[in-house]
Amino acid sequence: MRRVASVFFPTWPTDRVRRKTGTPPEGEPLPLVTALPEHGRRVIAAVDGAARRLGILPGMTVTRARSLAPEIEVVDADPDGDLEGLRRLALWAGRLYSPVVAPDPPDGIWMDITGCAHLFEGEVPLLKDIMRRIAGSGMACQGAIADTAGCAHAVARFVPSRRPNIVEAGQTRKAMSILPVAALRIEPGVADELRRMGFERIEQLIAAPRAPLAKRFGRQLYKRLDQAMGQIPEPIDPIFPIDMPRVRRGLLEPVGTADAIAQVIGDLSADIAAVMTKSGIGARRLDLHFERVDGHRPAVRVGTAKPTRDVRHMTKLLSQKIETVDPGLGIEAMSLVASLVQPMGATQIGTTLQSDRRGPDLPSIVDTLANRFGARALYRAIPRESAMPEREVGVTPAMSAPATIAWADDLPRPARTIEPPERVDVMAALPDSPPAMFVWRGRRYRITQADGPERLHGEWWREAGHEADTPLAVRDYFQVETEKGGRYWLFRLGDGENPATGPMRWFIHGAFA
């Protein structure tokens, strides 16, 4: 199911001016409007929230606006700059949220987020993150997600809310019915005429016979209605930076089988590898766009742990995504874009014998697993500076730089730890004798060998945790081996002599491989 996000900026031109000029340090800024020349007079093109509250609206002359609020600040409108600003904002959103983004002039952007929401744990968190970042930059915004671009556009603009508006899948008609006819992106004069005829809401327009209204207002009215309802396609034509490596292949006839799509992917990968080789760069992220016969433009995105221009590797990663793409009636063209690149030096091409001895290609393995299960599900363990075992291990992305510290070789730790440590019953002589037997989860283990104690005094300086509550508590750790060959890591809470150091209870903290 296709899902489209629309982000609306109700005061985009004036917010852009504010970002360029800054807010006066002495207090609240003056109401701000932008104006354009028209037949020898200046007409207001856009207003900010403060000016709108004073009754100033777009289309009003500057002279009349000053009669309502003499203190307003008037600047020249810059439609080309506003459009370029929307384009830059869409490109920013494309780097973070979706491979298919485009400006929605004059005051919004569109994003096809099909298959992207799970990376942010849902549609609501995704849209919240977009709105939070935009609001943090000083711009007002509203957002909506729906099945169609037209529905998302309408809800974002005609359902005012500072929170994300989510139209559930299959609820497009219900959401559109209650909105005014102006939400269909038709000319203001057409919307006014429809209201004079008694059509206040879209549900009235849906119920009315089509022929008389189409004859009077033209086909554009019902084209917009059918696009919003999803009855005819409305693809989003994505934009890309000019310097972004991009290749495209048009097909002689539409294809729809996995084998045919994989063949085109291989050709595109070879094409873009040649482009990147000339520029001395490698891809960290690839976006594959499909142009379907029915106008829809689905896309898939894959990432790499290291810059790459290996044709086989790129082909493999992208081919694994074929099953997530619906070819519809057929795909007539495909484009491959390297949306994130990094400098990449020349690589040594060795012999077949040398490549056999090289060992596993770890970056390729990481890429395959990360694109299948998600980058967040893949990590490796690193050492941390801590006196307590449960805080000695951290996690980091699989291909991150090596840690600057290492675990001590003379203090081995179990490969498998139990968090939190579990209580066990132990038979041992105090104060420093090793355990002779312990009972864990109802089973009795007789110990044949033991090494210890390793005494840990805890991190009394921490603001929370066991050490903060009982700052004198210590742990005595023992490595023990049972008569059946199992090796375990036990500790006693307390030093075995002074009750103030701990209650002398025993715990199991892990098992050695």
Short mmCIF file of C-alpha atoms in Angstrom, two decimals:
data_model
loop_
_atom_site.label_atom_id
_atom_site.label_comp_id
_atom_site.label_asym_id
_atom_site.label_seq_id
_atom_site.Cartn_x
_atom_site.Cartn_y
_atom_site.Cartn_z
CA MET A 1 0.00 0.00 0.00
CA ARG A 2 1.37 3.36 -1.05
CA ARG A 3 1.82 5.96 1.70
CA VAL A 4 2.55 9.63 1.09
CA ALA A 5 3.58 12.32 3.58
CA SER A 6 2.82 15.99 2.96
CA VAL A 7 4.46 18.73 5.02
CA PHE A 8 2.81 22.15 4.80
CA PHE A 9 4.46 25.46 5.73
CA PRO A 10 1.62 27.96 6.32
CA THR A 11 3.97 30.95 6.56
CA TRP A 12 6.82 29.74 4.36
CA PRO A 13 7.80 33.04 2.60
CA THR A 14 7.84 35.07 5.81
CA ASP A 15 9.54 32.31 7.82
CA ARG A 16 12.26 32.20 5.18
CA VAL A 17 12.75 35.95 5.50
CA ARG A 18 12.96 35.63 9.29
CA ARG A 19 15.64 32.96 8.99
CA LYS A 20 17.70 35.21 6.73
CA THR A 21 17.36 38.41 8.76
CA GLY A 22 16.99 37.03 12.29
CA THR A 23 14.67 38.18 15.10
CA PRO A 24 15.36 41.64 16.56
CA PRO A 25 17.13 41.29 19.92
CA GLU A 26 14.96 43.88 21.63
CA GLY A 27 11.80 41.75 21.73
CA GLU A 28 8.92 40.50 19.62
CA PRO A 29 9.37 41.04 15.86
CA LEU A 30 7.01 43.31 13.94
CA PRO A 31 4.27 41.74 11.79
CA LEU A 32 5.85 40.78 8.48
CA VAL A 33 4.39 40.63 4.96
CA THR A 34 5.85 40.18 1.49
CA ALA A 35 4.58 42.19 -1.48
CA LEU A 36 4.65 42.10 -5.30
CA PRO A 37 4.06 44.93 -7.81
CA GLU A 38 0.77 44.68 -9.70
CA HIS A 39 -0.56 47.29 -12.13
CA GLY A 40 1.31 50.14 -10.50
CA ARG A 41 0.53 49.18 -6.91
CA ARG A 42 2.00 46.77 -4.36
CA VAL A 43 -0.11 43.77 -3.40
CA ILE A 44 0.56 41.52 -0.44
CA ALA A 45 1.74 38.06 -1.48
CA ALA A 46 2.25 36.38 1.93
CA VAL A 47 1.72 37.21 5.60
CA ASP A 48 3.01 35.82 8.88
CA GLY A 49 0.84 34.78 11.80
CA ALA A 50 0.97 38.16 13.54
CA ALA A 51 -0.13 40.03 10.40
CA ARG A 52 -2.96 37.58 9.77
CA ARG A 53 -4.28 38.12 13.30
CA LEU A 54 -4.45 41.85 12.51
CA GLY A 55 -6.76 41.12 9.57
CA ILE A 56 -4.14 41.42 6.82
CA LEU A 57 -4.57 38.83 4.06
CA PRO A 58 -2.81 37.98 0.77
CA GLY A 59 -4.22 39.97 -2.15
CA MET A 60 -4.70 43.11 -0.08
CA THR A 61 -2.86 46.25 -1.14
CA VAL A 62 0.00 47.43 1.02
CA THR A 63 -1.75 50.79 1.46
CA ARG A 64 -4.83 49.15 2.95
CA ALA A 65 -2.69 46.87 5.10
CA ARG A 66 -0.85 49.87 6.56
CA SER A 67 -4.17 51.49 7.36
CA LEU A 68 -4.98 48.43 9.53
CA ALA A 69 -1.50 48.12 11.05
CA PRO A 70 0.93 50.97 10.37
CA GLU A 71 3.77 49.10 12.09
CA ILE A 72 3.90 46.13 9.68
CA GLU A 73 7.20 45.33 8.02
CA VAL A 74 7.00 44.96 4.23
CA VAL A 75 9.66 43.19 2.16
CA ASP A 76 9.77 42.32 -1.53
CA ALA A 77 8.43 38.88 -2.35
CA ASP A 78 10.86 36.39 -3.88
CA PRO A 79 8.86 33.53 -5.49
CA ASP A 80 11.96 32.06 -7.16
CA GLY A 81 13.85 32.08 -3.87
CA ASP A 82 10.88 30.47 -2.12
CA LEU A 83 10.77 27.69 -4.70
CA GLU A 84 14.51 27.11 -4.45
CA GLY A 85 14.18 26.99 -0.65
CA LEU A 86 11.50 24.30 -0.95
CA ARG A 87 13.77 22.37 -3.29
CA ARG A 88 16.66 22.48 -0.80
CA LEU A 89 14.30 21.40 1.98
CA ALA A 90 13.05 18.49 -0.11
CA LEU A 91 16.62 17.38 -0.83
CA TRP A 92 17.34 17.50 2.91
CA ALA A 93 14.29 15.31 3.60
CA GLY A 94 15.42 12.91 0.89
CA ARG A 95 18.72 12.31 2.66
CA LEU A 96 16.97 11.42 5.92
CA TYR A 97 13.53 9.98 5.28
CA SER A 98 12.70 8.77 1.78
CA PRO A 99 14.26 8.31 -1.66
CA VAL A 100 11.20 9.87 -3.33
CA VAL A 101 10.79 13.54 -2.37
CA ALA A 102 9.68 16.63 -4.28
CA PRO A 103 8.66 20.22 -3.58
CA ASP A 104 4.92 20.93 -3.52
CA PRO A 105 4.84 24.62 -4.50
CA PRO A 106 4.19 27.13 -3.21
CA ASP A 107 4.28 26.05 0.43
CA GLY A 108 5.04 22.37 0.99
CA ILE A 109 6.96 19.22 0.18
CA TRP A 110 5.88 15.67 -0.65
CA MET A 111 7.51 12.39 0.32
CA ASP A 112 6.58 8.87 -0.75
CA ILE A 113 7.35 6.97 2.47
CA THR A 114 6.20 3.55 1.28
CA GLY A 115 8.43 1.01 3.04
CA CYS A 116 10.28 3.70 5.05
CA ALA A 117 8.16 4.04 8.19
CA HIS A 118 9.54 0.91 9.89
CA LEU A 119 12.98 2.53 10.03
CA PHE A 120 11.51 5.08 12.43
CA GLU A 121 9.28 2.60 14.29
CA GLY A 122 6.11 3.82 12.61
CA GLU A 123 4.54 6.62 10.61
CA VAL A 124 3.80 8.80 13.61
CA PRO A 125 7.42 8.84 14.88
CA LEU A 126 8.64 9.53 11.32
CA LEU A 127 6.36 12.53 10.83
CA LYS A 128 7.01 13.75 14.38
CA ASP A 129 10.74 13.73 13.69
CA ILE A 130 10.29 15.76 10.50
CA MET A 131 8.05 18.32 12.20
CA ARG A 132 10.32 18.57 15.25
CA ARG A 133 13.39 19.28 13.12
CA ILE A 134 11.57 21.84 10.98
CA ALA A 135 9.99 23.59 13.98
CA GLY A 136 13.41 23.69 15.63
CA SER A 137 14.71 25.71 12.69
CA GLY A 138 12.08 28.41 13.30
CA MET A 139 9.45 27.47 10.68
CA ALA A 140 5.78 26.70 11.26
CA CYS A 141 4.64 23.41 9.78
CA GLN A 142 1.79 20.92 9.65
CA GLY A 143 1.99 17.36 8.39
CA ALA A 144 -0.20 14.50 7.24
CA ILE A 145 0.21 10.96 5.89
CA ALA A 146 -2.35 9.25 3.65
CA ASP A 147 -2.70 6.72 0.83
CA THR A 148 -2.60 9.39 -1.89
CA ALA A 149 -0.67 12.58 -2.47
CA GLY A 150 -3.89 14.57 -2.90
CA CYS A 151 -5.37 13.37 0.38
CA ALA A 152 -2.17 14.02 2.32
CA HIS A 153 -1.94 17.50 0.75
CA ALA A 154 -5.56 18.31 1.70
CA VAL A 155 -5.41 17.02 5.28
CA ALA A 156 -2.11 18.79 6.00
CA ARG A 157 -3.64 22.14 4.99
CA PHE A 158 -7.28 21.90 6.05
CA VAL A 159 -6.96 20.01 9.35
CA PRO A 160 -4.92 22.45 11.45
CA SER A 161 -2.84 20.66 14.06
CA ARG A 162 0.62 20.82 15.52
CA ARG A 163 0.60 17.03 15.72
CA PRO A 164 0.89 14.54 12.86
CA ASN A 165 -2.38 13.82 11.07
CA ILE A 166 -2.47 10.17 10.01
CA VAL A 167 -5.18 8.93 7.64
CA GLU A 168 -5.29 5.18 8.13
CA ALA A 169 -4.92 2.95 5.09
CA GLY A 170 -8.22 2.57 3.23
CA GLN A 171 -9.80 5.61 4.90
CA THR A 172 -9.14 8.13 2.13
CA ARG A 173 -12.79 8.66 1.17
CA LYS A 174 -13.85 9.17 4.77
CA ALA A 175 -11.09 11.71 5.37
CA MET A 176 -11.73 13.67 2.16
CA SER A 177 -15.52 13.77 2.46
CA ILE A 178 -15.62 16.22 5.36
CA LEU A 179 -13.11 18.68 3.84
CA PRO A 180 -14.10 21.81 1.88
CA VAL A 181 -14.01 21.72 -1.91
CA ALA A 182 -11.00 24.07 -1.90
CA ALA A 183 -8.92 21.16 -0.55
CA LEU A 184 -8.92 19.63 -4.06
CA ARG A 185 -6.22 22.01 -5.34
CA ILE A 186 -8.56 23.70 -7.80
CA GLU A 187 -8.54 27.35 -8.83
CA PRO A 188 -9.90 29.73 -6.14
CA GLY A 189 -12.51 31.05 -8.56
CA VAL A 190 -13.80 27.51 -9.20
CA ALA A 191 -13.99 26.82 -5.46
CA ASP A 192 -15.92 30.06 -4.89
CA GLU A 193 -18.36 29.25 -7.67
CA LEU A 194 -18.95 25.75 -6.27
CA ARG A 195 -19.70 27.21 -2.85
CA ARG A 196 -22.21 29.60 -4.38
CA MET A 197 -23.88 26.58 -5.96
CA GLY A 198 -24.17 24.95 -2.52
CA PHE A 199 -21.16 22.59 -2.63
CA GLU A 200 -19.48 23.20 0.73
CA ARG A 201 -17.87 19.81 1.30
CA ILE A 202 -16.28 17.22 -0.96
CA GLU A 203 -18.88 14.60 -0.01
CA GLN A 204 -21.52 16.75 -1.75
CA LEU A 205 -19.36 16.89 -4.86
CA ILE A 206 -18.92 13.10 -4.83
CA ALA A 207 -22.67 12.54 -4.66
CA ALA A 208 -23.52 15.00 -7.44
CA PRO A 209 -23.82 13.96 -11.13
CA ARG A 210 -20.50 14.48 -12.88
CA ALA A 211 -21.52 15.48 -16.37
CA PRO A 212 -23.08 18.92 -15.65
CA LEU A 213 -20.21 20.03 -13.37
CA ALA A 214 -17.52 18.67 -15.70
CA LYS A 215 -19.11 20.53 -18.62
CA ARG A 216 -19.15 23.78 -16.63
CA PHE A 217 -15.79 23.62 -14.85
CA GLY A 218 -13.75 21.37 -17.12
CA ARG A 219 -12.03 18.02 -16.50
CA GLN A 220 -9.52 19.42 -14.00
CA LEU A 221 -12.10 19.39 -11.18
CA TYR A 222 -12.75 15.65 -11.35
CA LYS A 223 -9.16 14.86 -12.18
CA ARG A 224 -8.13 16.33 -8.82
CA LEU A 225 -10.97 14.50 -7.08
CA ASP A 226 -10.04 11.13 -8.62
CA GLN A 227 -6.35 11.67 -7.81
CA ALA A 228 -7.17 12.39 -4.16
CA MET A 229 -9.40 9.31 -3.98
CA GLY A 230 -6.72 7.12 -5.57
CA GLN A 231 -8.82 6.29 -8.64
CA ILE A 232 -6.18 7.64 -11.02
CA PRO A 233 -2.43 7.75 -10.25
CA GLU A 234 -0.61 10.88 -9.16
CA PRO A 235 3.10 10.01 -9.11
CA ILE A 236 5.62 12.14 -7.26
CA ASP A 237 8.46 13.12 -9.59
CA PRO A 238 11.51 12.97 -7.30
CA ILE A 239 14.28 15.54 -7.43
CA PHE A 240 18.01 14.97 -7.05
CA PRO A 241 21.05 17.21 -6.54
CA ILE A 242 22.72 18.12 -9.80
CA ASP A 243 26.05 16.54 -8.79
CA MET A 244 24.53 13.29 -7.52
CA PRO A 245 25.62 10.20 -9.53
CA ARG A 246 22.57 8.96 -11.38
CA VAL A 247 21.97 6.55 -14.28
CA ARG A 248 18.75 5.58 -16.05
CA ARG A 249 17.71 2.89 -18.48
CA GLY A 250 14.52 2.99 -20.50
CA LEU A 251 13.21 -0.40 -21.57
CA LEU A 252 11.99 -1.39 -25.03
CA GLU A 253 8.99 -3.09 -23.44
CA PRO A 254 7.67 -3.22 -19.86
CA VAL A 255 9.09 -5.92 -17.60
CA GLY A 256 7.62 -7.48 -14.50
CA THR A 257 9.52 -10.66 -13.66
CA ALA A 258 12.19 -10.83 -10.98
CA ASP A 259 14.80 -12.16 -13.43
CA ALA A 260 14.25 -9.30 -15.87
CA ILE A 261 14.39 -6.68 -13.11
CA ALA A 262 17.58 -8.25 -11.73
CA GLN A 263 19.17 -8.06 -15.19
CA VAL A 264 18.44 -4.32 -15.41
CA ILE A 265 19.76 -3.84 -11.88
CA GLY A 266 23.05 -5.42 -12.93
CA ASP A 267 23.30 -3.11 -15.93
CA LEU A 268 22.53 -0.04 -13.83
CA SER A 269 25.09 -1.08 -11.21
CA ALA A 270 27.78 -1.32 -13.89
CA ASP A 271 26.78 2.08 -15.27
CA ILE A 272 26.88 3.88 -11.93
CA ALA A 273 30.13 2.14 -10.94
CA ALA A 274 31.76 3.61 -14.06
CA VAL A 275 30.47 7.08 -13.15
CA MET A 276 31.76 6.84 -9.58
CA THR A 277 35.13 5.49 -10.68
CA LYS A 278 35.72 8.60 -12.78
CA SER A 279 34.91 10.80 -9.76
CA GLY A 280 36.95 8.76 -7.27
CA ILE A 281 33.96 8.11 -5.01
CA GLY A 282 32.05 5.13 -3.66
CA ALA A 283 28.39 4.69 -2.72
CA ARG A 284 27.25 4.52 0.89
CA ARG A 285 23.56 4.60 -0.05
CA LEU A 286 21.76 3.61 -3.26
CA ASP A 287 18.21 4.46 -4.32
CA LEU A 288 16.57 2.40 -7.06
CA HIS A 289 13.56 4.03 -8.74
CA PHE A 290 11.01 2.14 -10.85
CA GLU A 291 8.83 3.90 -13.44
CA ARG A 292 5.68 1.84 -13.88
CA VAL A 293 3.36 1.92 -16.88
CA ASP A 294 0.45 3.16 -14.71
CA GLY A 295 2.43 6.19 -13.52
CA HIS A 296 3.41 4.98 -10.06
CA ARG A 297 7.07 5.35 -9.09
CA PRO A 298 8.02 2.98 -6.26
CA ALA A 299 11.59 3.04 -4.95
CA VAL A 300 13.86 1.01 -2.69
CA ARG A 301 16.91 2.10 -0.70
CA VAL A 302 19.94 0.13 0.48
CA GLY A 303 22.96 1.23 2.48
CA THR A 304 26.55 0.04 2.74
CA ALA A 305 28.92 -0.08 5.68
CA LYS A 306 31.83 1.25 3.61
CA PRO A 307 32.03 3.14 0.30
CA THR A 308 31.72 0.71 -2.58
CA ARG A 309 31.53 0.59 -6.35
CA ASP A 310 31.69 -3.19 -6.58
CA VAL A 311 29.16 -4.08 -9.29
CA ARG A 312 28.46 -7.56 -7.95
CA HIS A 313 27.95 -6.33 -4.41
CA MET A 314 25.60 -3.50 -5.42
CA THR A 315 23.63 -5.84 -7.67
CA LYS A 316 23.24 -8.37 -4.86
CA LEU A 317 22.02 -5.81 -2.33
CA LEU A 318 19.48 -4.27 -4.71
CA SER A 319 18.25 -7.62 -6.04
CA GLN A 320 17.33 -8.68 -2.51
CA LYS A 321 14.74 -5.86 -2.53
CA ILE A 322 12.95 -6.99 -5.70
CA GLU A 323 10.33 -8.92 -3.75
CA THR A 324 9.26 -5.72 -1.98
CA VAL A 325 8.38 -3.96 -5.26
CA ASP A 326 5.01 -4.34 -6.98
CA PRO A 327 5.65 -4.10 -10.75
CA GLY A 328 1.97 -3.46 -11.48
CA LEU A 329 1.27 -3.68 -15.20
CA GLY A 330 4.97 -3.48 -15.94
CA ILE A 331 8.06 -1.34 -15.42
CA GLU A 332 9.11 0.75 -18.39
CA ALA A 333 12.21 2.47 -16.97
CA MET A 334 14.54 2.21 -13.96
CA SER A 335 16.95 4.70 -12.40
CA LEU A 336 19.77 4.15 -9.91
CA VAL A 337 20.97 7.03 -7.76
CA ALA A 338 23.93 7.12 -5.37
CA SER A 339 22.25 9.39 -2.83
CA LEU A 340 25.17 9.24 -0.37
CA VAL A 341 28.78 8.99 -1.50
CA GLN A 342 32.25 9.20 0.05
CA PRO A 343 35.71 9.57 -1.41
CA MET A 344 37.21 6.22 -2.34
CA GLY A 345 40.75 5.57 -3.49
CA ALA A 346 41.91 3.05 -6.01
CA THR A 347 41.67 -0.63 -5.06
CA GLN A 348 44.19 -3.34 -5.83
CA ILE A 349 42.99 -5.97 -8.25
CA GLY A 350 44.63 -9.25 -7.27
CA THR A 351 44.79 -12.70 -8.81
CA THR A 352 42.24 -15.40 -8.27
CA LEU A 353 44.63 -17.21 -5.91
CA GLN A 354 45.09 -14.08 -3.82
CA SER A 355 41.34 -13.48 -3.59
CA ASP A 356 40.83 -17.05 -2.35
CA ARG A 357 43.27 -16.43 0.51
CA ARG A 358 41.81 -13.09 1.45
CA GLY A 359 39.18 -14.45 3.84
CA PRO A 360 35.56 -13.33 4.28
CA ASP A 361 34.51 -9.90 3.02
CA LEU A 362 33.20 -8.49 6.31
CA PRO A 363 31.69 -5.26 4.87
CA SER A 364 29.66 -7.29 2.35
CA ILE A 365 28.35 -9.57 5.09
CA VAL A 366 27.42 -6.56 7.23
CA ASP A 367 25.63 -4.91 4.29
CA THR A 368 23.61 -8.04 3.54
CA LEU A 369 22.48 -8.50 7.14
CA ALA A 370 21.83 -4.79 7.78
CA ASN A 371 19.65 -4.36 4.69
CA ARG A 372 17.66 -7.46 5.59
CA PHE A 373 17.18 -6.96 9.32
CA GLY A 374 17.89 -3.24 9.73
CA ALA A 375 21.07 -1.45 10.75
CA ARG A 376 19.87 -1.14 14.36
CA ALA A 377 19.77 -4.93 14.72
CA LEU A 378 23.44 -5.28 13.85
CA TYR A 379 26.21 -4.27 16.25
CA ARG A 380 29.40 -5.48 17.91
CA ALA A 381 30.66 -5.40 21.47
CA ILE A 382 33.34 -2.95 22.61
CA PRO A 383 35.09 -2.51 25.96
CA ARG A 384 34.20 0.34 28.28
CA GLU A 385 36.10 1.77 31.20
CA SER A 386 34.28 0.51 34.29
CA ALA A 387 35.04 -1.34 37.47
CA MET A 388 31.85 -3.45 37.30
CA PRO A 389 31.39 -6.33 34.79
CA GLU A 390 27.87 -5.32 33.73
CA ARG A 391 29.23 -1.96 32.57
CA GLU A 392 32.42 -3.18 30.88
CA VAL A 393 30.66 -4.03 27.60
CA GLY A 394 29.10 -1.55 25.20
CA VAL A 395 27.68 -1.84 21.70
CA THR A 396 28.58 0.08 18.55
CA PRO A 397 27.73 -0.14 14.83
CA ALA A 398 29.29 -3.17 13.21
CA MET A 399 31.77 -1.27 11.04
CA SER A 400 32.65 1.58 13.40
CA ALA A 401 36.25 2.45 14.25
CA PRO A 402 38.06 0.14 16.72
CA ALA A 403 37.87 1.08 20.40
CA THR A 404 40.83 2.86 21.94
CA ILE A 405 40.84 0.60 25.03
CA ALA A 406 40.95 -3.18 25.44
CA TRP A 407 39.93 -5.74 28.02
CA ALA A 408 42.61 -6.93 30.43
CA ASP A 409 44.01 -10.33 29.41
CA ASP A 410 44.75 -11.35 33.01
CA LEU A 411 41.10 -10.88 34.09
CA PRO A 412 39.05 -13.20 31.85
CA ARG A 413 35.31 -12.63 31.56
CA PRO A 414 32.67 -15.19 30.53
CA ALA A 415 31.46 -15.19 26.96
CA ARG A 416 27.88 -15.42 28.21
CA THR A 417 26.70 -13.26 31.09
CA ILE A 418 23.43 -13.36 33.00
CA GLU A 419 21.72 -9.99 33.41
CA PRO A 420 20.76 -9.46 36.11
CA PRO A 421 22.80 -11.99 38.09
CA GLU A 422 20.70 -14.81 39.55
CA ARG A 423 20.71 -15.89 43.20
CA VAL A 424 22.32 -19.26 43.99
CA ASP A 425 22.81 -21.29 47.17
CA VAL A 426 26.50 -21.95 47.85
CA MET A 427 28.47 -24.07 50.29
CA ALA A 428 31.77 -22.30 51.08
CA ALA A 429 33.95 -21.54 54.08
CA LEU A 430 34.41 -17.90 55.03
CA PRO A 431 36.15 -15.60 54.50
CA ASP A 432 38.12 -16.44 51.31
CA SER A 433 37.62 -20.13 50.61
CA PRO A 434 36.22 -20.92 47.14
CA PRO A 435 32.79 -22.54 46.78
CA ALA A 436 32.59 -26.32 47.08
CA MET A 437 29.05 -26.73 45.74
CA PHE A 438 26.16 -24.53 44.51
CA VAL A 439 22.50 -24.97 43.63
CA TRP A 440 21.13 -23.06 40.64
CA ARG A 441 17.62 -23.33 39.18
CA GLY A 442 16.94 -26.42 41.26
CA ARG A 443 20.05 -28.34 40.14
CA ARG A 444 23.07 -29.18 42.28
CA TYR A 445 26.58 -28.54 40.91
CA ARG A 446 29.65 -30.02 42.64
CA ILE A 447 32.79 -27.91 42.12
CA THR A 448 36.12 -29.62 41.43
CA GLN A 449 38.33 -26.56 40.75
CA ALA A 450 38.10 -22.85 41.52
CA ASP A 451 40.14 -19.68 41.06
CA GLY A 452 39.67 -16.47 43.04
CA PRO A 453 38.67 -14.32 44.66
CA GLU A 454 38.82 -11.25 42.37
CA ARG A 455 37.58 -8.45 44.57
CA LEU A 456 35.62 -5.54 43.09
CA HIS A 457 34.77 -2.61 45.33
CA GLY A 458 32.14 -1.04 43.04
CA GLU A 459 31.79 2.47 41.67
CA TRP A 460 30.76 4.44 44.72
CA TRP A 461 30.83 7.70 42.76
CA ARG A 462 27.87 6.78 40.57
CA GLU A 463 24.62 8.65 41.16
CA ALA A 464 22.44 5.57 40.82
CA GLY A 465 22.67 1.82 41.13
CA HIS A 466 23.60 -0.62 43.88
CA GLU A 467 26.87 1.10 44.74
CA ALA A 468 25.17 4.40 45.50
CA ASP A 469 22.69 2.77 47.88
CA THR A 470 25.31 0.67 49.71
CA PRO A 471 28.67 2.35 49.07
CA LEU A 472 30.68 -0.18 51.16
CA ALA A 473 29.39 -3.27 49.31
CA VAL A 474 32.05 -5.37 47.59
CA ARG A 475 32.00 -8.44 45.35
CA ASP A 476 34.31 -11.45 45.47
CA TYR A 477 34.30 -13.26 42.09
CA PHE A 478 35.32 -16.93 41.61
CA GLN A 479 35.82 -18.93 38.43
CA VAL A 480 34.65 -22.44 39.15
CA GLU A 481 34.59 -25.73 37.22
CA THR A 482 32.09 -28.47 38.00
CA GLU A 483 32.62 -32.22 37.88
CA LYS A 484 30.77 -32.35 34.53
CA GLY A 485 33.11 -29.81 32.94
CA GLY A 486 30.96 -26.69 33.12
CA ARG A 487 32.75 -23.42 33.98
CA TYR A 488 30.83 -20.66 35.75
CA TRP A 489 31.38 -17.23 37.24
CA LEU A 490 30.10 -16.82 40.80
CA PHE A 491 30.39 -13.91 43.20
CA ARG A 492 29.67 -13.24 46.84
CA LEU A 493 28.22 -9.88 47.83
CA GLY A 494 30.50 -8.91 50.71
CA ASP A 495 34.09 -9.63 51.76
CA GLY A 496 33.22 -12.61 53.97
CA GLU A 497 34.16 -10.83 57.22
CA ASN A 498 32.61 -7.40 57.65
CA PRO A 499 28.77 -7.40 57.42
CA ALA A 500 28.87 -3.72 56.41
CA THR A 501 30.38 -4.70 53.04
CA GLY A 502 27.40 -6.81 51.99
CA PRO A 503 24.87 -9.47 53.01
CA MET A 504 27.17 -12.40 52.05
CA ARG A 505 24.68 -13.71 49.46
CA TRP A 506 25.91 -15.59 46.38
CA PHE A 507 25.03 -15.00 42.73
CA ILE A 508 25.89 -16.49 39.34
CA HIS A 509 26.93 -13.89 36.76
CA GLY A 510 27.84 -15.94 33.70
CA ALA A 511 29.20 -19.09 32.08
CA PHE A 512 32.47 -19.56 30.24
CA ALA A 513 32.47 -21.17 26.79
#
